[in-house]
CSV table of C-alpha atoms in Angstrom, one decimal:
chain,number,residue,atom,x,y,z
A,31,ASN,CA,-8.2,-0.4,18.3
A,32,LYS,CA,-11.5,1.0,16.9
A,33,VAL,CA,-11.1,3.8,14.6
A,34,GLU,CA,-14.2,6.3,14.1
A,35,ILE,CA,-13.8,6.8,10.5
A,36,GLY,CA,-14.7,10.1,8.9
A,37,LYS,CA,-16.9,11.2,5.9
A,38,ARG,CA,-14.1,11.4,3.2
A,39,PRO,CA,-11.8,8.2,3.1
A,40,CYS,CA,-8.9,7.9,0.8
A,41,LEU,CA,-7.4,4.7,-0.5
A,42,MET,CA,-3.7,4.5,-0.5
A,43,VAL,CA,-2.2,1.7,-2.8
A,44,ILE,CA,1.4,1.3,-1.8
A,45,ASP,CA,4.2,0.0,-4.3
A,46,ALA,CA,1.9,-2.6,-5.9
A,47,GLN,CA,4.5,-3.2,-8.6
A,48,TYR,CA,5.7,-6.3,-10.4
A,49,ALA,CA,9.0,-6.2,-8.4
A,50,THR,CA,6.9,-7.0,-5.3
A,51,THR,CA,4.4,-9.7,-6.9
A,52,GLY,CA,6.2,-11.2,-9.8
A,53,GLU,CA,4.1,-12.0,-12.8
A,54,GLN,CA,2.2,-14.7,-11.1
A,55,PRO,CA,2.1,-16.5,-7.8
A,56,MET,CA,5.2,-18.6,-7.1
A,57,PRO,CA,6.9,-20.0,-4.0
A,58,LEU,CA,9.2,-17.4,-2.1
A,59,PRO,CA,12.6,-18.9,-3.3
A,60,ASP,CA,11.5,-18.5,-7.0
A,61,ALA,CA,9.8,-15.1,-6.3
A,62,LEU,CA,13.1,-13.8,-4.9
A,63,ALA,CA,14.9,-15.0,-8.1
A,64,TYR,CA,12.6,-12.9,-10.0
A,65,HIS,CA,13.3,-9.8,-7.9
A,66,PRO,CA,14.7,-9.4,-4.2
A,67,MET,CA,11.7,-7.3,-3.3
A,68,ASN,CA,9.2,-10.0,-4.4
A,69,CYS,CA,6.6,-11.3,-1.7
A,70,GLY,CA,5.3,-14.1,-3.9
A,71,GLU,CA,2.2,-15.9,-3.1
A,72,HIS,CA,1.4,-13.4,-0.1
A,73,ALA,CA,1.1,-10.6,-2.7
A,74,TRP,CA,-1.4,-12.5,-5.0
A,75,ARG,CA,-3.6,-13.2,-2.0
A,76,ALA,CA,-3.8,-9.5,-1.3
A,77,ILE,CA,-4.6,-8.3,-4.9
A,78,PRO,CA,-8.3,-9.6,-5.0
A,79,ASN,CA,-9.0,-7.4,-1.9
A,80,MET,CA,-7.3,-4.5,-3.0
A,81,GLN,CA,-9.5,-4.8,-6.2
A,82,ARG,CA,-12.6,-4.8,-4.1
A,83,LEU,CA,-11.5,-1.8,-2.1
A,84,LEU,CA,-10.7,0.0,-5.4
A,85,ALA,CA,-14.2,-0.9,-6.8
A,86,MET,CA,-16.0,0.6,-3.8
A,87,PHE,CA,-13.8,3.9,-3.8
A,88,ARG,CA,-14.3,4.3,-7.5
A,89,GLU,CA,-18.1,3.9,-7.3
A,90,ARG,CA,-18.4,6.1,-4.6
A,91,GLY,CA,-16.1,8.9,-6.0
A,92,TYR,CA,-13.7,8.8,-3.1
A,93,PRO,CA,-9.9,9.7,-3.6
A,94,VAL,CA,-7.4,6.9,-4.5
A,95,VAL,CA,-3.6,7.7,-4.5
A,96,TYR,CA,-0.8,5.4,-5.6
A,97,THR,CA,2.9,5.4,-4.8
A,98,LYS,CA,5.7,3.6,-6.9
A,99,VAL,CA,9.0,2.8,-5.4
A,100,ILE,CA,12.0,3.8,-7.7
A,101,ALA,CA,15.7,3.3,-7.4
A,102,ARG,CA,17.3,5.7,-4.7
A,103,LYS,CA,20.0,7.8,-6.4
A,104,SER,CA,20.9,9.5,-3.3
A,105,ARG,CA,24.2,9.4,-1.0
A,106,ALA,CA,22.3,6.7,1.0
A,107,PRO,CA,21.6,4.0,-1.6
A,108,ASN,CA,18.8,1.3,-0.7
A,109,ARG,CA,20.7,-1.5,0.9
A,110,ARG,CA,18.0,-3.8,-0.3
A,111,MET,CA,18.4,-3.0,-4.1
A,112,PRO,CA,22.1,-2.1,-4.7
A,113,MET,CA,21.7,-2.8,-8.5
A,114,ALA,CA,18.2,-1.5,-8.6
A,115,ALA,CA,19.0,0.9,-11.5
A,116,ASN,CA,19.9,-2.3,-13.6
A,117,PHE,CA,16.5,-4.1,-13.0
A,118,ASP,CA,14.1,-4.8,-16.0
A,119,PRO,CA,11.6,-1.8,-16.3
A,120,ARG,CA,8.8,-4.3,-16.1
A,121,HIS,CA,9.7,-4.6,-12.4
A,122,TRP,CA,8.6,-0.9,-11.6
A,123,GLU,CA,5.2,-1.1,-13.3
A,124,ILE,CA,2.1,-1.2,-11.3
A,125,VAL,CA,0.5,-4.6,-11.5
A,126,GLU,CA,-2.2,-4.6,-14.3
A,127,ALA,CA,-5.0,-5.6,-12.1
A,128,LEU,CA,-4.6,-2.5,-9.9
A,129,LEU,CA,-3.7,0.2,-12.5
A,130,PRO,CA,-4.7,3.6,-11.6
A,131,ARG,CA,-7.4,5.6,-13.5
A,132,GLU,CA,-7.4,9.1,-14.6
A,133,GLY,CA,-7.8,11.6,-11.9
A,134,GLU,CA,-6.2,9.3,-9.2
A,135,GLY,CA,-3.0,10.4,-7.9
A,136,VAL,CA,0.3,8.4,-8.8
A,137,PHE,CA,3.6,9.4,-7.1
A,138,GLU,CA,7.3,7.9,-7.5
A,139,LYS,CA,9.2,7.7,-4.1
A,140,ASP,CA,12.5,6.6,-2.9
A,141,GLY,CA,11.8,6.4,0.7
A,142,PRO,CA,9.6,3.9,2.7
A,143,SER,CA,6.7,6.3,3.5
A,144,ALA,CA,4.3,7.7,1.0
A,145,PHE,CA,4.5,10.9,2.9
A,146,SER,CA,8.4,11.0,2.3
A,147,ARG,CA,7.0,12.9,-0.8
A,148,ALA,CA,5.7,16.2,0.3
A,149,ASP,CA,3.4,16.4,-2.6
A,150,VAL,CA,1.8,13.1,-1.6
A,151,GLY,CA,0.7,15.0,1.8
A,152,ASP,CA,-0.4,17.9,-0.4
A,153,TRP,CA,-2.5,15.7,-2.8
A,154,VAL,CA,-4.2,13.8,0.2
A,155,ARG,CA,-5.1,17.1,2.0
A,156,GLN,CA,-6.5,18.6,-1.1
A,157,SER,CA,-8.7,15.6,-1.8
A,158,GLY,CA,-10.4,16.4,1.6
A,159,ALA,CA,-9.5,13.0,3.0
A,160,ASP,CA,-9.9,12.5,6.7
A,161,THR,CA,-9.6,8.9,6.8
A,162,LEU,CA,-6.8,6.7,5.1
A,163,VAL,CA,-7.2,3.1,4.1
A,164,VAL,CA,-3.8,1.7,3.5
A,165,THR,CA,-3.0,-1.2,1.3
A,166,GLY,CA,-0.1,-2.7,-0.6
A,167,ASN,CA,3.4,-3.6,0.5
A,168,THR,CA,5.4,-4.3,2.4
A,169,THR,CA,3.4,-4.5,5.8
A,170,SER,CA,6.7,-4.4,7.7
A,171,GLY,CA,8.4,-1.6,5.4
A,172,CYS,CA,6.5,1.0,3.5
A,173,VAL,CA,3.0,0.2,4.8
A,174,ARG,CA,4.0,0.6,8.4
A,175,ALA,CA,6.0,3.7,7.6
A,176,THR,CA,3.2,5.3,5.7
A,177,VAL,CA,0.8,4.5,8.6
A,178,ILE,CA,3.4,6.0,11.1
A,179,ASP,CA,3.5,9.3,9.2
A,180,ALA,CA,-0.4,9.5,8.6
A,181,TYR,CA,-1.0,9.0,12.0
A,182,SER,CA,1.6,12.0,12.9
A,183,GLU,CA,-0.7,13.9,10.5
A,184,HIS,CA,-3.8,13.1,12.6
A,185,TYR,CA,-5.6,11.0,10.0
A,186,GLN,CA,-7.8,8.2,10.9
A,187,ILE,CA,-6.3,5.0,9.6
A,188,LEU,CA,-7.7,1.5,8.5
A,189,VAL,CA,-5.3,-1.2,7.5
A,190,PRO,CA,-7.0,-4.2,5.9
A,191,HIS,CA,-4.8,-7.3,6.9
A,192,ASP,CA,-5.6,-9.1,3.9
A,193,ALA,CA,-4.9,-6.3,1.5
A,194,VAL,CA,-1.5,-5.8,2.7
A,195,TYR,CA,1.4,-8.3,1.9
A,196,ASP,CA,4.9,-9.1,3.3
A,197,ARG,CA,7.4,-11.9,2.2
A,198,SER,CA,7.5,-12.8,5.9
A,199,PRO,CA,4.1,-14.1,7.6
A,200,VAL,CA,5.8,-13.4,10.9
A,201,SER,CA,6.8,-9.9,10.0
A,202,HIS,CA,3.3,-9.4,8.6
A,203,ALA,CA,1.8,-10.4,11.9
A,204,VAL,CA,3.8,-8.7,14.3
A,205,ASN,CA,3.6,-5.4,12.4
A,206,LEU,CA,-0.1,-5.6,12.0
A,207,PHE,CA,-0.3,-6.1,15.7
A,208,ASP,CA,1.9,-3.3,16.5
A,209,ILE,CA,-0.1,-1.0,14.0
A,210,ASN,CA,-3.4,-2.0,15.6
A,211,ALA,CA,-2.1,-1.3,19.0
A,212,LYS,CA,-0.6,2.1,18.4
A,213,TYR,CA,-1.5,3.8,15.1
A,214,GLY,CA,-4.8,2.6,13.5
A,215,GLN,CA,-7.3,-0.1,13.2
A,216,VAL,CA,-6.4,-3.5,11.5
A,217,LEU,CA,-9.4,-5.4,10.2
A,218,SER,CA,-10.3,-7.6,7.4
A,219,THR,CA,-11.4,-6.3,3.8
A,220,ASP,CA,-14.9,-7.4,4.5
A,221,ASP,CA,-15.0,-5.5,7.7
A,222,ALA,CA,-13.4,-2.4,6.1
A,223,LEU,CA,-16.2,-2.5,3.3
A,224,ARG,CA,-18.9,-2.7,5.9
A,225,GLN,CA,-17.5,0.3,7.9
A,226,LEU,CA,-17.1,2.3,4.5
A,227,GLU,CA,-20.7,1.4,3.5
A,228,ARG,CA,-22.0,3.0,6.5
A,229,ILE,CA,-20.7,6.6,5.7
A,230,GLY,CA,-23.6,8.8,5.2
């Protein structure tokens, strides 16, 4: 599903927090003992590609926006994190290798999609973005939800398959297949960078 990217891409870094990565690569059973949202080694394979995208966006002055998942306090608690409010504050921090810089958007959310926060949509529109490059976690959850909402907002969408991550390789692959078939273009980070380099 080839996407004709526009002139003003925006990089979205979805929930790249220690809860989802742990402090270092580890097998999934150990990762889940650290935190039930941890994706283990899959996360650490994606981080270098996210760094490469961040470097290009910053070099060119393109907008970058982050989301951070927080414990839900509403009447419908997060079923995945029934004790979320009691977790170590470290879990909610963005991974050091991906820390935002001044001028980049950072928004907390308690729903799957970045666009569950209206001010995220406002920030992206005000940035002038016409194309979204979606990275982070999880492919089957918050990434997919963000992509669907972005598609509904008529953005062009790129999803580098090696810059998003999920605890299940099967879930990762199936959701990327579905995203590519319906909502945007799934490609490698290398190919995404090549497309972005061609922007005039």
